[in-house]
């Protein structure tokens, strides 16, 4: 398949760009494109054409994804396919007419058509095998250097487009080892397997085995039986102990009962005395003695009381009049209060009378006096009594105040009439007030109306602001643009400053220089970093490996030395030397000088020497035999020491190799940096530098974008300035075209705002005018309504005035004054009547007290008190009455005490008689003549009764203690030996204590057995533990599968590499050898295979035929070798598959001109069989191609503007 | 007289679920004790339906398990039935024939165990029912036990209880093999069969012959609803039965295809839909899901390159779809490249990988030798449970090895074309 045309319809920076690759005779197609012309974009476009657009791409350059279009014309010798690709999910491929540039989406093309032309190669294979850039070339060269000259790997990588074969294989191995290693502990699968084992142990311990459970059940039953036996024994022993204890306790009581019965029999027959005869006799004696004493005391006290009664006199008249005296004495305070109240009331009455007279005078002064109501009343001005104001005539005698008040009350109008008058008065006053307010408002509204009309007439007609507003709008837009321009300039300046800072931080001379810099790729740096990290890890591993031998060696050596000191036997070397000497003497040798010790001059063995040698060898062997164990241990230690020394030496050797490798790596790295013009730094720093460089490039792009936007904004602003002039009223006359837009806009706004303000003022005045007119009308309406209401109320007013004896046309003020006078007069009349009534009542109370005091004096026969003396008299009577009462009470108390003494004396006499009678009865019952004999008989009776009670109580106790078995137990107790019973009880108690301890132990055992059985309660712990085991197995299974997958993949890879080598080695190595010689301009003759141990390696043959391992090639030569291998693979492939274009992107940029010329010639030759398109941004390569290739074997195209230059 | 009874079998009480790997977010507690929970639900069903009796056709206990707590739990559930007056007729199967738990356990009074030395019959007076059965005397029973079952009891509803692999179940060992003809010939009304874990009605009527399946799926091969058979007997009519699911955890095997899917987002959407459907079909139960990603498409490389991430993502999606009630048991990646991508040029070195893998896939012995060589470090270290049985990783199984080889091939091609991970 060949490309004839590539149509970059809408892709990246391209719009309708066409790249013609159809020079029919050309062997090599060179496409020149300086930096930023889209060379890499064009390469990506080829991928998009053949295989579709990736889901995300940065090549849309602001277009919608669906607008992306790449077309092309393909030819495979038999078929020509013109097609166009769009970005999408379905039917993205359709026909396209390359001549007219017209696409036909309605005519879809199946992807299979392209696949068939490509021979089944997919995107990945195409990009890896049939497209190669300078970075891939360098990576391939490095991979060859790293591959250790492995022939199979080199061929596989070159032919397969794979340049990380070794890393892939190592990665698979490392990943597998991270999962599992046979003797390790930390890899995940090792951990998982150990965990499974641990969980299995836990699961085994979690359950209760049936056999264990049965054993627990049996243990529970056995402990129950043992407990039962102990409890039975305990019961029997306790019963026997109880019986023995009872007999022991009964024995003394039975003996005691027998003694009591004997004592009773000894007292003889009983006398018929009452049981309490002793108590009766003693009580009667004591009672009689007490009664005699009390009678004597009472008689003495009675005499003293009668004497005291005669010495206590009493006043009977006072006691008879005690009620009236007490009543009057109790009213003394009331009398004093009544007198004071009377004085106050008389003063109040005088004041009320004066007020009454002043009221009548006010009534008279406020209008014509009503003579028919108040005839003969002398009307006085307030405050002057008995003398009319202004009168010179002597005053007539004043009428009593009571008559005056009665007549005034009769003259006053009814309260209802006054209330009605007040209501009418309030209504009239309200109407009058509203009328006055309405008249004032009407006057103000009329004035406002006149003012508004004048202002309206004075206002000018406003201007129309719409045109001006439109102009302002346009100006506003221009202002926004001007602001954008200003902001864009500021951002651009900021971006420039930031770029400068970034460039300075990167150490570059300038931003532009840094942007042009051919820097190492990030993957290259990361690879170097990874290699260094790997070496550092290896170094750390080595150190860790050295630690063991280093620590063990001194210990082992010390042990060996210690053991050696204790070993007296000669060493193995001594034994072997002795044996050698012996064997040497046993072997005959030819005579001659130097035949050695133990031989004579003829070379014969000296028997003595031989015997000595034999003896010495045997002695050493015996010594070693006797010390064999120590020697074995010494030898083992020696082996261990040697092993540790060997390990140490290995580590040291490996460390040296590692350090050498590191130094080489660092040297190569330094040279790479120098090639790129970068200062020395480690890969980590370089990676950071590259990331910073990336950021600088991004910032540069952003700065360019800002500049583009600023230019666009400026152009837009210019267009708006033109429109601005046209938009202003009057064609913008008077507006300077270069005036700052802000000032222009301010002036325009002021004008528009002034116009708008005039119109608003006019509207406001018109609105005020209307409002004022409406107010005038409303006020007039109110006035008319008030007049109507006044006319309606006039009849009621006149009727009221007549009722109040006022003229019909009386005004509201006069009416209100009249009402006030009436009110004052009414109050004065009421006050005088109230004080007059109260004064009369007080006077009556004072007079009543005097009358009653005088009546009391007459009753007591005392002189009658005069007026004013009544209170003192009553007080003296009250004192005398109290004295009489005290004497009377004392006499009463003496009488009661004398009666009590008389009663006491009589009672004592009765008790003496009763005691004498009781003693006589007891003597008669006992049959004794006197009291002493009675006393002796009573004592015998009491002794008998006490014995009888003790005997009965003991019998009852025994019956209660023995119950039904009373007789038998009593009999047994009577016969029992207390000492024997005590001994038996002690023995039983000890046995019971032992039984109880045994029972407690049995109870504990049974509880334990029960708990053990209850522990198996159906819980699912064991099932959960088994679940945990299964979960661990699942984890281990997953890890095992993952490990197996990695191992199988690696094994598969090894097999594939071997098989590919076997199959392709011959043709591929031959072609590669030729290409290698060509692209190295003959400085390398070719390639040949060789063996390094079991590994087949690739050797490069120098110009003189001397082979060199691939690992020793320079970087440039390694790159050339990789190119040779890849071109050889393409060439060999042509024998088995259809041609597929080879796209090369500046792969010769590091070649010198000689090599590049030869390589270009080779590519031109290959291009006749398989299309080769070489993209370059180096003009000198274009010139070189023109120089070294005939015009017929090269076609040169160009991307973007500008011709290629030499 | 009409009545209902429950026919169940293969409880395998306390046997843990296989293949579930613990990971953060997995519904650990919901899936533990699933066989117990299933039994509790069975008893709940019996009490709710007030059944006349319960028939257990073998394998109450998983023979390899020896925890007495298992038996005590079983007894506790049987006592619930005893309190409701529901008798249980139990036949020991191959798994619990020699179960130490079964032997040591004194069963409640309502549990009647069929004798093992000869076939026995239990009679229920009202309704008149005769249950015939014989427990397994030993784990292996090569003879036809059904042939020795007693004749039907006249006037009674006759139920034969048998733990058997029947004759045509090659997947199972021959345990008490018999034939449908033998079963028909006994003249019973209903055959309650056990041993096969998938429900199947072998004959609808005269007699009705039913494998009720096991009570709870225990690994990824026992998918779908699991439970018992609720049988209704009406006078003069053949018995009717319907399955009632009592499983506590529902196993499912879901195939997630990449066919025709253009990008990962579309694939994720498809996966979400499928997982939600799967959860809905689980009737709200916790689910144990095996996910198999298969098909041919452009997503193959994307999936192959990030197998671990895909696994974590699928677990997260399953967690979301099920509201945290699904446990992803295993994720199998079995996708292929589209045909053109696989048709490499014969001279392409990568084609050697495909050719060699194809050769190995076509020759099991060669594959075996290749795998032994590559995997010899691990094989002796693997515990037995990972080498054989339901949890086996299949490193010694030709079919599983072939699948693993394909995965290795995909992994290798991806690495070779994109570099090491």
JSON list of N, CA and C in Angstrom, two decimals, chain A residues 545-565:
[
{"chain": "A", "resi": 545, "resn": "UNK", "atom": "N", "xyz": [23.27, -7.21, 52.14]},
{"chain": "A", "resi": 545, "resn": "UNK", "atom": "CA", "xyz": [23.81, -8.57, 52.02]},
{"chain": "A", "resi": 545, "resn": "UNK", "atom": "C", "xyz": [25.18, -8.68, 52.70]},
{"chain": "A", "resi": 546, "resn": "UNK", "atom": "N", "xyz": [25.95, -7.58, 52.65]},
{"chain": "A", "resi": 546, "resn": "UNK", "atom": "CA", "xyz": [27.27, -7.63, 53.27]},
{"chain": "A", "resi": 546, "resn": "UNK", "atom": "C", "xyz": [27.18, -7.65, 54.79]},
{"chain": "A", "resi": 547, "resn": "UNK", "atom": "N", "xyz": [26.10, -7.11, 55.32]},
{"chain": "A", "resi": 547, "resn": "UNK", "atom": "CA", "xyz": [25.98, -6.98, 56.77]},
{"chain": "A", "resi": 547, "resn": "UNK", "atom": "C", "xyz": [26.07, -8.34, 57.46]},
{"chain": "A", "resi": 548, "resn": "UNK", "atom": "N", "xyz": [25.42, -9.35, 56.87]},
{"chain": "A", "resi": 548, "resn": "UNK", "atom": "CA", "xyz": [25.40, -10.68, 57.48]},
{"chain": "A", "resi": 548, "resn": "UNK", "atom": "C", "xyz": [26.79, -11.27, 57.58]},
{"chain": "A", "resi": 549, "resn": "UNK", "atom": "N", "xyz": [27.47, -11.45, 56.44]},
{"chain": "A", "resi": 549, "resn": "UNK", "atom": "CA", "xyz": [28.82, -12.02, 56.51]},
{"chain": "A", "resi": 549, "resn": "UNK", "atom": "C", "xyz": [29.76, -11.18, 57.38]},
{"chain": "A", "resi": 550, "resn": "UNK", "atom": "N", "xyz": [29.63, -9.85, 57.28]},
{"chain": "A", "resi": 550, "resn": "UNK", "atom": "CA", "xyz": [30.52, -9.00, 58.06]},
{"chain": "A", "resi": 550, "resn": "UNK", "atom": "C", "xyz": [30.34, -9.24, 59.55]},
{"chain": "A", "resi": 551, "resn": "UNK", "atom": "N", "xyz": [29.09, -9.43, 59.96]},
{"chain": "A", "resi": 551, "resn": "UNK", "atom": "CA", "xyz": [28.83, -9.67, 61.38]},
{"chain": "A", "resi": 551, "resn": "UNK", "atom": "C", "xyz": [29.22, -11.06, 61.80]},
{"chain": "A", "resi": 552, "resn": "UNK", "atom": "N", "xyz": [28.99, -12.03, 60.91]},
{"chain": "A", "resi": 552, "resn": "UNK", "atom": "CA", "xyz": [29.23, -13.43, 61.29]},
{"chain": "A", "resi": 552, "resn": "UNK", "atom": "C", "xyz": [30.71, -13.79, 61.27]},
{"chain": "A", "resi": 553, "resn": "UNK", "atom": "N", "xyz": [31.47, -13.16, 60.36]},
{"chain": "A", "resi": 553, "resn": "UNK", "atom": "CA", "xyz": [32.88, -13.55, 60.19]},
{"chain": "A", "resi": 553, "resn": "UNK", "atom": "C", "xyz": [33.70, -13.43, 61.48]},
{"chain": "A", "resi": 554, "resn": "UNK", "atom": "N", "xyz": [33.71, -12.29, 62.16]},
{"chain": "A", "resi": 554, "resn": "UNK", "atom": "CA", "xyz": [34.52, -12.20, 63.39]},
{"chain": "A", "resi": 554, "resn": "UNK", "atom": "C", "xyz": [34.10, -13.24, 64.42]},
{"chain": "A", "resi": 555, "resn": "UNK", "atom": "N", "xyz": [32.81, -13.48, 64.51]},
{"chain": "A", "resi": 555, "resn": "UNK", "atom": "CA", "xyz": [32.33, -14.45, 65.48]},
{"chain": "A", "resi": 555, "resn": "UNK", "atom": "C", "xyz": [32.87, -15.84, 65.14]},
{"chain": "A", "resi": 556, "resn": "UNK", "atom": "N", "xyz": [32.73, -16.20, 63.86]},
{"chain": "A", "resi": 556, "resn": "UNK", "atom": "CA", "xyz": [33.19, -17.52, 63.44]},
{"chain": "A", "resi": 556, "resn": "UNK", "atom": "C", "xyz": [34.71, -17.67, 63.61]},
{"chain": "A", "resi": 557, "resn": "UNK", "atom": "N", "xyz": [35.40, -16.58, 63.24]},
{"chain": "A", "resi": 557, "resn": "UNK", "atom": "CA", "xyz": [36.86, -16.65, 63.37]},
{"chain": "A", "resi": 557, "resn": "UNK", "atom": "C", "xyz": [37.25, -16.80, 64.85]},
{"chain": "A", "resi": 558, "resn": "UNK", "atom": "N", "xyz": [36.59, -16.06, 65.72]},
{"chain": "A", "resi": 558, "resn": "UNK", "atom": "CA", "xyz": [36.90, -16.16, 67.15]},
{"chain": "A", "resi": 558, "resn": "UNK", "atom": "C", "xyz": [36.60, -17.57, 67.65]},
{"chain": "A", "resi": 559, "resn": "UNK", "atom": "N", "xyz": [35.48, -18.12, 67.19]},
{"chain": "A", "resi": 559, "resn": "UNK", "atom": "CA", "xyz": [35.14, -19.49, 67.62]},
{"chain": "A", "resi": 559, "resn": "UNK", "atom": "C", "xyz": [36.21, -20.48, 67.15]},
{"chain": "A", "resi": 560, "resn": "UNK", "atom": "N", "xyz": [36.61, -20.27, 65.89]},
{"chain": "A", "resi": 560, "resn": "UNK", "atom": "CA", "xyz": [37.61, -21.19, 65.33]},
{"chain": "A", "resi": 560, "resn": "UNK", "atom": "C", "xyz": [38.93, -21.07, 66.11]},
{"chain": "A", "resi": 561, "resn": "UNK", "atom": "N", "xyz": [39.28, -19.83, 66.44]},
{"chain": "A", "resi": 561, "resn": "UNK", "atom": "CA", "xyz": [40.54, -19.63, 67.16]},
{"chain": "A", "resi": 561, "resn": "UNK", "atom": "C", "xyz": [40.47, -20.26, 68.54]},
{"chain": "A", "resi": 562, "resn": "UNK", "atom": "N", "xyz": [39.33, -20.05, 69.21]},
{"chain": "A", "resi": 562, "resn": "UNK", "atom": "CA", "xyz": [39.14, -20.59, 70.54]},
{"chain": "A", "resi": 562, "resn": "UNK", "atom": "C", "xyz": [39.22, -22.10, 70.52]},
{"chain": "A", "resi": 563, "resn": "UNK", "atom": "N", "xyz": [38.55, -22.68, 69.53]},
{"chain": "A", "resi": 563, "resn": "UNK", "atom": "CA", "xyz": [38.52, -24.13, 69.41]},
{"chain": "A", "resi": 563, "resn": "UNK", "atom": "C", "xyz": [39.92, -24.65, 69.05]},
{"chain": "A", "resi": 564, "resn": "UNK", "atom": "N", "xyz": [40.60, -23.88, 68.19]},
{"chain": "A", "resi": 564, "resn": "UNK", "atom": "CA", "xyz": [41.95, -24.28, 67.76]},
{"chain": "A", "resi": 564, "resn": "UNK", "atom": "C", "xyz": [42.94, -24.31, 68.92]},
{"chain": "A", "resi": 565, "resn": "UNK", "atom": "N", "xyz": [42.73, -23.33, 69.85]},
{"chain": "A", "resi": 565, "resn": "UNK", "atom": "CA", "xyz": [43.63, -23.32, 71.01]},
{"chain": "A", "resi": 565, "resn": "UNK", "atom": "C", "xyz": [43.47, -24.58, 71.85]}
]
